[in-house]
Amino acid sequence: MALMRSWVESANSADCPFPLNNLPYGVFSVAGSDEGRCGVAIGEMILDVTRLEEDGHISLGEHPVFDCESWNDFMELGAEVWAEFRVWLIESLGEGSEKAVTFADYLVAQADATMHLPLEVMEYTDFYAGKNHAFNVGSIFRGPENALPPNWLSIPIGYNGRASSVVVSGTDVRRPLGQLKGPNDDLPRFGASQRFDLELEFGAIVGRASDDMISVQQADDAIFGYVILNDWSARDIQAWEYQPLGPFQAKATATTISPWIVTKAALEPFRTSTPERERDLLPYLREPGPMSYDIALEVALAPEGKAATTISRTNYDQLYYSAAQQLCHHTTSGCPMNVGDLLGSGTISGPTKDSRGSLLELSWSGQEPVKLDTGEERSFLEDGDTLTLRANARGDGYTIGFGDCVGTILPANDIPDWAKE
């Protein structure tokens, strides 16, 4: 598929992340109002679909669906409406559209908008589906011969996280407090995490509810779209708490997502296969076709007041288990899935050192600090650091972008007197 041209001129550049081929969904507000409105990114602009609905240009059902601060009501309408609405948008925003004059009044500059969470996150599950990441972390703590747990090549491992932790790009992230126990300590102490980290992930958004087991194909059909996701992780808190039930407070500080939901339909030209299997999967997890995507990813780290350094480049296609496989497995117990559930992919690392998706791997747990272009080094994140995660898929003369996923580290809160010795 080649670039589809729009009457919104800024959408017609090969490097524009939001061409007519993309049309991602977000929630924004403008100066003078904190009320979020549903919008569609096109070039450097946002099409205000809430206002279009208010003025009678959109009617998708008996009741308004864009009169709220999320895309959940729209997702509830189902895949047929999703497809029809996308066709309508492409026709309305396409070059030569008769709606150009009218709809131009419904455009808002992205530069003048504040972005909000694009959905109400109902439940949040974080997986561990990147084999390179799992092998690297296992090698650090158990050695390469015992790196992968015995179940890893058979099952998508995950844990139930906190939907309340999910924040939109641009939200500051405060360094967490928690129990810490070093290898030479007899007992834990309470303090600020000193090994705070990022995790480069993707988030899949469930657009169709289920209350019984669904197949991999049905799971793929149920996915509405994708966001970039940063699963902030306090490695020192995690090291003490994770046995025997896994991550808890170490992962509860914040989970940052990019501001735009890129629909599965926009990503269809970039489908590719998951990595070659080292062990046959059970029949219910086998994929009927390509279920991954060719999406380039990168992480940039900027110390406070200084230029950013790109510290990692990798690709979404490194995930061993696709989002559809993750969702399929999630339903096997009869676990109900809701419209608006968010599935984190797990850290996406490539096979080389410069493609690792966390500082734990990049610095090999602090043994090999990462050198920044500013001359500084990082083993883990410092206060004032800003992390920017980016993703794009390159087509024939066009780019599909997600919007940056950004967070800045604030110092930990003071420990209250009643929490001290």
Short mmCIF file of C-alpha atoms in Angstrom, two decimals:
data_model
loop_
_atom_site.label_atom_id
_atom_site.label_comp_id
_atom_site.label_asym_id
_atom_site.label_seq_id
_atom_site.Cartn_x
_atom_site.Cartn_y
_atom_site.Cartn_z
CA MET A 1 0.00 0.00 0.00
CA ALA A 2 1.30 3.45 -0.93
CA LEU A 3 0.74 6.80 0.75
CA MET A 4 -2.91 7.89 0.65
CA ARG A 5 -3.08 11.62 0.10
CA SER A 6 -5.19 13.98 2.19
CA TRP A 7 -6.46 17.53 1.80
CA VAL A 8 -4.70 18.14 5.13
CA GLU A 9 -1.35 18.97 3.54
CA SER A 10 0.79 18.20 6.60
CA ALA A 11 -0.35 14.55 6.34
CA ASN A 12 1.28 14.00 2.94
CA SER A 13 4.94 13.85 3.95
CA ALA A 14 6.70 10.48 3.91
CA ASP A 15 8.00 11.15 7.43
CA CYS A 16 4.73 12.38 8.92
CA PRO A 17 3.67 9.86 11.61
CA PHE A 18 -0.02 10.51 11.06
CA PRO A 19 -0.86 10.20 7.34
CA LEU A 20 -4.27 9.18 6.01
CA ASN A 21 -3.02 5.58 6.19
CA ASN A 22 -2.85 5.83 9.99
CA LEU A 23 -5.71 7.85 11.58
CA PRO A 24 -5.07 6.92 15.23
CA TYR A 25 -7.54 7.72 18.01
CA GLY A 26 -6.87 9.90 21.05
CA VAL A 27 -8.44 12.18 23.64
CA PHE A 28 -7.39 15.84 23.84
CA SER A 29 -8.30 19.16 25.40
CA VAL A 30 -7.55 22.74 24.41
CA ALA A 31 -6.60 25.84 26.36
CA GLY A 32 -9.35 27.06 28.62
CA SER A 33 -10.93 23.63 29.07
CA ASP A 34 -9.94 20.49 30.95
CA GLU A 35 -12.69 18.48 29.27
CA GLY A 36 -11.32 15.71 27.08
CA ARG A 37 -12.65 15.30 23.56
CA CYS A 38 -12.26 12.39 21.15
CA GLY A 39 -10.04 13.16 18.20
CA VAL A 40 -8.32 11.57 15.21
CA ALA A 41 -4.75 12.53 14.34
CA ILE A 42 -4.19 13.64 10.74
CA GLY A 43 -0.88 15.26 9.87
CA GLU A 44 -0.12 17.99 12.40
CA MET A 45 -3.82 18.36 13.22
CA ILE A 46 -6.55 16.62 15.23
CA LEU A 47 -10.03 16.10 13.80
CA ASP A 48 -12.47 16.83 16.64
CA VAL A 49 -14.94 13.96 16.25
CA THR A 50 -16.76 14.87 19.48
CA ARG A 51 -17.72 18.19 17.97
CA LEU A 52 -18.55 16.57 14.62
CA GLU A 53 -20.98 14.29 16.44
CA GLU A 54 -22.46 17.18 18.41
CA ASP A 55 -23.14 19.03 15.15
CA GLY A 56 -24.76 16.04 13.47
CA HIS A 57 -21.99 15.07 11.05
CA ILE A 58 -21.52 11.67 12.76
CA SER A 59 -24.22 9.26 13.91
CA LEU A 60 -23.08 5.76 14.88
CA GLY A 61 -26.01 4.56 16.94
CA GLU A 62 -29.04 5.48 18.98
CA HIS A 63 -26.90 7.38 21.47
CA PRO A 64 -23.78 9.56 21.17
CA VAL A 65 -20.51 7.64 21.52
CA PHE A 66 -18.03 10.53 21.49
CA ASP A 67 -19.57 12.57 24.33
CA CYS A 68 -17.14 11.02 26.84
CA GLU A 69 -13.43 11.23 27.58
CA SER A 70 -12.47 7.86 26.12
CA TRP A 71 -12.92 5.63 23.07
CA ASN A 72 -14.52 2.83 25.11
CA ASP A 73 -18.09 3.50 23.94
CA PHE A 74 -16.93 3.43 20.32
CA MET A 75 -15.08 0.15 20.90
CA GLU A 76 -18.29 -1.35 22.32
CA LEU A 77 -19.95 -0.94 18.91
CA GLY A 78 -17.88 -3.77 17.43
CA ALA A 79 -15.57 -4.53 14.54
CA GLU A 80 -18.08 -3.81 11.77
CA VAL A 81 -18.59 -0.25 13.01
CA TRP A 82 -14.83 0.16 13.50
CA ALA A 83 -14.30 -0.70 9.83
CA GLU A 84 -17.16 1.50 8.57
CA PHE A 85 -15.93 4.48 10.59
CA ARG A 86 -12.40 4.11 9.25
CA VAL A 87 -13.69 4.06 5.67
CA TRP A 88 -15.76 7.19 6.39
CA LEU A 89 -12.70 8.96 7.84
CA ILE A 90 -10.53 8.05 4.85
CA GLU A 91 -13.18 9.30 2.43
CA SER A 92 -13.81 12.49 4.45
CA LEU A 93 -10.14 13.38 4.87
CA GLY A 94 -8.93 12.13 1.49
CA GLU A 95 -7.68 14.43 -1.22
CA GLY A 96 -10.60 15.88 -3.20
CA SER A 97 -13.22 15.16 -0.53
CA GLU A 98 -16.30 17.36 -0.71
CA LYS A 99 -16.20 17.56 3.10
CA ALA A 100 -12.86 19.44 3.10
CA VAL A 101 -14.31 22.94 3.43
CA THR A 102 -16.73 22.00 6.21
CA PHE A 103 -14.41 19.71 8.17
CA ALA A 104 -11.51 22.19 8.08
CA ASP A 105 -13.34 24.07 10.85
CA TYR A 106 -13.14 20.95 13.04
CA LEU A 107 -9.35 20.70 12.96
CA VAL A 108 -7.25 21.57 16.01
CA ALA A 109 -3.46 21.91 15.88
CA GLN A 110 -1.72 19.18 17.84
CA ALA A 111 0.67 21.84 19.12
CA ASP A 112 -2.26 23.56 20.85
CA ALA A 113 -3.70 20.40 22.42
CA THR A 114 -3.11 18.57 25.70
CA MET A 115 -3.38 14.82 25.38
CA HIS A 116 -5.19 12.57 27.87
CA LEU A 117 -5.52 8.81 28.29
CA PRO A 118 -7.27 7.64 25.13
CA LEU A 119 -9.27 4.95 26.92
CA GLU A 120 -10.60 3.98 30.31
CA VAL A 121 -8.33 1.09 31.26
CA MET A 122 -10.55 -1.57 32.78
CA GLU A 123 -7.93 -4.16 33.70
CA TYR A 124 -4.18 -4.33 33.07
CA THR A 125 -2.11 -7.47 32.54
CA ASP A 126 1.62 -7.42 31.88
CA PHE A 127 3.25 -10.30 30.02
CA TYR A 128 6.86 -11.49 29.75
CA ALA A 129 6.73 -12.39 26.06
CA GLY A 130 10.14 -11.25 24.80
CA LYS A 131 12.56 -14.18 24.67
CA ASN A 132 15.74 -12.08 24.39
CA HIS A 133 14.71 -10.08 27.46
CA ALA A 134 13.77 -13.19 29.44
CA PHE A 135 17.06 -14.86 28.52
CA ASN A 136 19.12 -11.78 29.40
CA VAL A 137 17.45 -11.27 32.78
CA GLY A 138 17.66 -14.97 33.58
CA SER A 139 21.36 -15.00 32.62
CA ILE A 140 22.07 -12.06 34.93
CA PHE A 141 20.53 -13.74 37.96
CA ARG A 142 20.81 -17.49 37.26
CA GLY A 143 23.41 -17.87 34.51
CA PRO A 144 22.76 -18.67 30.84
CA GLU A 145 22.34 -22.38 31.49
CA ASN A 146 19.29 -21.70 33.68
CA ALA A 147 18.15 -18.46 32.08
CA LEU A 148 14.68 -19.46 30.88
CA PRO A 149 12.25 -21.06 33.34
CA PRO A 150 11.14 -24.56 32.25
CA ASN A 151 7.67 -23.27 31.27
CA TRP A 152 8.78 -20.23 29.25
CA LEU A 153 8.85 -21.85 25.77
CA SER A 154 5.38 -23.33 26.29
CA ILE A 155 3.30 -20.61 27.89
CA PRO A 156 2.92 -16.80 27.75
CA ILE A 157 3.85 -15.80 31.30
CA GLY A 158 2.15 -12.75 32.81
CA TYR A 159 0.82 -11.14 35.98
CA ASN A 160 -2.18 -8.99 36.81
CA GLY A 161 -1.12 -5.37 37.22
CA ARG A 162 -2.86 -2.19 38.37
CA ALA A 163 -5.09 -0.38 35.91
CA SER A 164 -4.83 2.64 38.22
CA SER A 165 -1.11 2.87 37.45
CA VAL A 166 -1.64 3.66 33.74
CA VAL A 167 -0.88 7.27 32.79
CA VAL A 168 -0.60 9.12 29.49
CA SER A 169 2.66 10.23 27.90
CA GLY A 170 4.03 13.42 29.44
CA THR A 171 3.02 12.52 32.99
CA ASP A 172 5.92 12.82 35.46
CA VAL A 173 6.85 9.64 37.33
CA ARG A 174 7.94 9.83 40.96
CA ARG A 175 10.71 7.53 42.15
CA PRO A 176 9.07 4.90 44.36
CA LEU A 177 9.67 4.07 47.99
CA GLY A 178 9.70 0.49 49.18
CA GLN A 179 11.44 -2.30 51.03
CA LEU A 180 15.04 -2.80 49.91
CA LYS A 181 17.45 -5.57 50.84
CA GLY A 182 20.94 -5.74 49.43
CA PRO A 183 22.80 -9.05 49.03
CA ASN A 184 24.85 -8.36 52.17
CA ASP A 185 21.97 -7.10 54.32
CA ASP A 186 20.51 -9.29 57.05
CA LEU A 187 17.14 -7.51 56.97
CA PRO A 188 15.40 -5.06 54.65
CA ARG A 189 15.21 -1.30 55.08
CA PHE A 190 12.66 1.22 53.79
CA GLY A 191 13.80 3.82 51.29
CA ALA A 192 13.81 5.16 47.74
CA SER A 193 14.54 2.77 44.89
CA GLN A 194 18.11 3.14 43.62
CA ARG A 195 17.64 0.80 40.65
CA PHE A 196 14.66 2.40 38.90
CA ASP A 197 14.32 1.25 35.31
CA LEU A 198 12.31 1.46 32.11
CA GLU A 199 10.87 -1.38 30.07
CA LEU A 200 10.20 -0.89 26.36
CA GLU A 201 6.88 -2.59 25.68
CA PHE A 202 3.77 -2.44 23.54
CA GLY A 203 0.21 -2.44 24.81
CA ALA A 204 -2.66 -4.24 23.06
CA ILE A 205 -6.15 -2.88 23.73
CA VAL A 206 -9.02 -5.35 23.93
CA GLY A 207 -12.03 -4.12 21.96
CA ARG A 208 -14.35 -7.09 22.35
CA ALA A 209 -15.49 -8.62 25.64
CA SER A 210 -15.43 -12.38 26.26
CA ASP A 211 -16.32 -14.65 29.16
CA ASP A 212 -15.04 -17.95 27.79
CA MET A 213 -11.97 -19.30 26.04
CA ILE A 214 -11.31 -17.83 22.58
CA SER A 215 -8.94 -18.95 19.82
CA VAL A 216 -5.83 -17.11 18.68
CA GLN A 217 -7.74 -15.92 15.60
CA GLN A 218 -10.69 -14.77 17.70
CA ALA A 219 -8.25 -13.01 20.02
CA ASP A 220 -6.65 -11.20 17.10
CA ASP A 221 -10.11 -10.16 15.90
CA ALA A 222 -10.86 -8.81 19.39
CA ILE A 223 -7.83 -6.48 19.52
CA PHE A 224 -8.81 -2.89 18.76
CA GLY A 225 -5.38 -1.32 18.53
CA TYR A 226 -1.95 -0.75 20.02
CA VAL A 227 0.02 1.80 22.06
CA ILE A 228 3.66 2.11 23.13
CA LEU A 229 4.02 1.18 26.81
CA ASN A 230 6.74 1.89 29.39
CA ASP A 231 6.50 -0.50 32.33
CA TRP A 232 8.52 1.45 34.91
CA SER A 233 10.24 -1.04 37.23
CA ALA A 234 12.01 -0.70 40.59
CA ARG A 235 14.53 -3.54 40.30
CA ASP A 236 15.72 -3.42 43.91
CA ILE A 237 12.18 -3.49 45.32
CA GLN A 238 11.37 -6.30 42.90
CA ALA A 239 14.40 -8.37 43.89
CA TRP A 240 13.23 -8.58 47.52
CA GLU A 241 9.49 -8.97 46.98
CA TYR A 242 9.08 -11.17 43.90
CA GLN A 243 9.46 -14.59 45.54
CA PRO A 244 7.18 -16.49 45.51
CA LEU A 245 4.37 -14.57 43.78
CA GLY A 246 6.18 -12.26 41.35
CA PRO A 247 6.17 -8.45 40.88
CA PHE A 248 3.99 -6.29 43.12
CA GLN A 249 5.00 -2.82 44.32
CA ALA A 250 8.02 -2.81 42.02
CA LYS A 251 5.65 -2.46 39.06
CA ALA A 252 2.86 -0.38 40.64
CA THR A 253 4.41 3.10 40.44
CA ALA A 254 3.34 3.96 36.90
CA THR A 255 2.75 2.49 33.46
CA THR A 256 3.06 5.12 30.73
CA ILE A 257 1.32 4.72 27.37
CA SER A 258 1.57 6.79 24.18
CA PRO A 259 -1.37 9.16 23.53
CA TRP A 260 -2.70 7.65 20.30
CA ILE A 261 -4.32 4.25 19.73
CA VAL A 262 -3.08 2.98 16.39
CA THR A 263 -5.77 0.66 15.09
CA LYS A 264 -5.06 -2.88 14.05
CA ALA A 265 -6.44 -1.98 10.61
CA ALA A 266 -3.67 0.61 10.11
CA LEU A 267 -1.04 -2.01 10.92
CA GLU A 268 -2.28 -4.72 8.54
CA PRO A 269 0.37 -3.95 5.84
CA PHE A 270 3.11 -4.61 8.42
CA ARG A 271 2.11 -8.08 9.57
CA THR A 272 4.92 -10.58 9.93
CA SER A 273 5.53 -13.86 11.71
CA THR A 274 6.70 -14.38 15.27
CA PRO A 275 10.19 -15.88 15.77
CA GLU A 276 10.83 -19.54 14.98
CA ARG A 277 9.65 -21.83 17.77
CA GLU A 278 12.20 -23.81 19.75
CA ARG A 279 9.47 -26.09 21.07
CA ASP A 280 6.11 -26.96 19.53
CA LEU A 281 3.30 -25.00 21.13
CA LEU A 282 0.14 -26.72 22.32
CA PRO A 283 -2.55 -26.65 19.61
CA TYR A 284 -4.62 -23.86 21.20
CA LEU A 285 -1.66 -21.44 20.97
CA ARG A 286 -0.69 -22.13 17.36
CA GLU A 287 -1.13 -19.17 15.04
CA PRO A 288 -3.26 -19.45 11.88
CA GLY A 289 -1.10 -16.85 10.12
CA PRO A 290 1.29 -13.94 10.76
CA MET A 291 0.38 -12.36 14.09
CA SER A 292 3.32 -10.02 14.72
CA TYR A 293 4.27 -6.67 13.15
CA ASP A 294 7.35 -5.04 11.64
CA ILE A 295 7.51 -1.92 13.82
CA ALA A 296 10.82 -0.20 14.60
CA LEU A 297 11.27 0.83 18.24
CA GLU A 298 13.76 3.04 20.04
CA VAL A 299 14.49 4.48 23.49
CA ALA A 300 16.09 7.87 24.15
CA LEU A 301 17.38 9.06 27.54
CA ALA A 302 17.93 12.75 28.31
CA PRO A 303 19.53 13.86 31.60
CA GLU A 304 17.87 16.94 33.09
CA GLY A 305 18.52 19.97 30.88
CA LYS A 306 20.67 18.04 28.42
CA ALA A 307 20.37 16.43 25.00
CA ALA A 308 18.95 12.96 24.57
CA THR A 309 20.92 9.86 23.64
CA THR A 310 19.30 6.96 21.80
CA ILE A 311 20.24 4.01 23.99
CA SER A 312 18.33 1.20 22.27
CA ARG A 313 16.85 0.26 18.90
CA THR A 314 14.84 -2.90 18.34
CA ASN A 315 11.68 -4.18 16.62
CA TYR A 316 8.26 -5.39 17.72
CA ASP A 317 8.79 -8.57 15.70
CA GLN A 318 11.15 -9.83 18.43
CA LEU A 319 8.21 -10.81 20.65
CA TYR A 320 8.07 -14.60 20.97
CA TYR A 321 4.35 -14.60 21.77
CA SER A 322 2.01 -12.30 19.84
CA ALA A 323 -0.64 -10.17 21.53
CA ALA A 324 -3.26 -12.54 20.09
CA GLN A 325 -1.56 -15.52 21.74
CA GLN A 326 -1.34 -13.62 25.01
CA LEU A 327 -5.04 -12.77 24.90
CA CYS A 328 -6.01 -16.31 23.90
CA HIS A 329 -4.07 -17.77 26.82
CA HIS A 330 -5.56 -15.19 29.20
CA THR A 331 -9.03 -16.57 28.47
CA THR A 332 -8.27 -20.27 28.97
CA SER A 333 -9.38 -20.29 32.60
CA GLY A 334 -12.64 -18.59 31.72
CA CYS A 335 -11.22 -15.25 32.84
CA PRO A 336 -13.61 -12.54 31.59
CA MET A 337 -12.04 -9.94 29.33
CA ASN A 338 -13.50 -6.45 29.09
CA VAL A 339 -13.61 -3.78 26.42
CA GLY A 340 -10.77 -1.49 27.45
CA ASP A 341 -8.49 -4.14 28.96
CA LEU A 342 -4.79 -3.42 28.37
CA LEU A 343 -2.22 -6.16 27.75
CA GLY A 344 1.45 -5.22 28.15
CA SER A 345 3.72 -7.24 25.89
CA GLY A 346 6.71 -7.59 28.16
CA THR A 347 10.06 -5.98 27.39
CA ILE A 348 10.97 -6.09 23.70
CA SER A 349 14.70 -6.69 23.35
CA GLY A 350 16.63 -7.68 20.25
CA PRO A 351 19.56 -10.09 19.98
CA THR A 352 22.32 -7.47 20.21
CA LYS A 353 23.49 -5.34 23.12
CA ASP A 354 22.29 -2.08 21.55
CA SER A 355 18.79 -3.55 21.07
CA ARG A 356 18.05 -4.35 24.72
CA GLY A 357 14.84 -2.79 26.03
CA SER A 358 15.77 -2.04 29.65
CA LEU A 359 18.71 -0.57 31.55
CA LEU A 360 18.93 -3.76 33.60
CA GLU A 361 20.01 -5.49 30.38
CA LEU A 362 21.84 -2.58 28.77
CA SER A 363 24.06 -2.11 31.83
CA TRP A 364 24.03 -5.82 32.70
CA SER A 365 22.71 -5.03 36.18
CA GLY A 366 25.15 -2.14 36.60
CA GLN A 367 28.30 -4.01 35.62
CA GLU A 368 28.57 -2.24 32.23
CA PRO A 369 27.16 1.32 32.57
CA VAL A 370 25.66 2.88 29.46
CA LYS A 371 27.65 5.83 28.11
CA LEU A 372 25.53 8.81 27.02
CA ASP A 373 26.45 11.36 24.36
CA THR A 374 26.68 13.96 27.16
CA GLY A 375 29.63 12.07 28.66
CA GLU A 376 27.59 10.77 31.58
CA GLU A 377 26.88 7.13 32.39
CA ARG A 378 23.75 5.32 33.50
CA SER A 379 23.26 1.96 35.14
CA PHE A 380 19.75 2.89 36.23
CA LEU A 381 17.61 6.02 36.01
CA GLU A 382 18.48 9.18 37.91
CA ASP A 383 16.17 11.96 39.08
CA GLY A 384 15.48 14.42 36.27
CA ASP A 385 16.04 11.86 33.51
CA THR A 386 13.48 11.94 30.71
CA LEU A 387 12.75 8.72 28.83
CA THR A 388 11.21 8.86 25.36
CA LEU A 389 10.00 5.67 23.68
CA ARG A 390 9.20 5.83 19.95
CA ALA A 391 7.75 3.46 17.38
CA ASN A 392 7.10 3.63 13.66
CA ALA A 393 6.30 1.33 10.78
CA ARG A 394 7.59 2.32 7.34
CA GLY A 395 5.36 1.80 4.30
CA ASP A 396 5.62 2.79 0.66
CA GLY A 397 6.16 6.54 1.00
CA TYR A 398 4.54 6.84 4.42
CA THR A 399 5.12 6.27 8.14
CA ILE A 400 2.78 4.93 10.83
CA GLY A 401 3.60 6.56 14.17
CA PHE A 402 2.17 6.28 17.66
CA GLY A 403 3.22 9.57 19.24
CA ASP A 404 6.08 9.65 21.74
CA CYS A 405 5.76 7.84 25.07
CA VAL A 406 7.48 10.20 27.51
CA GLY A 407 8.09 10.33 31.25
CA THR A 408 10.40 12.32 33.51
CA ILE A 409 11.67 10.99 36.85
CA LEU A 410 10.87 13.10 39.93
CA PRO A 411 12.68 12.59 43.26
CA ALA A 412 11.07 10.25 45.76
CA ASN A 413 8.79 11.74 48.38
CA ASP A 414 10.24 12.26 51.84
CA ILE A 415 9.69 9.33 54.15
CA PRO A 416 7.17 10.40 56.80
CA ASP A 417 8.38 10.39 60.40
CA TRP A 418 5.95 7.64 61.37
CA ALA A 419 7.54 5.34 58.78
CA LYS A 420 11.07 5.79 60.12
CA GLU A 421 12.88 3.83 62.81
#
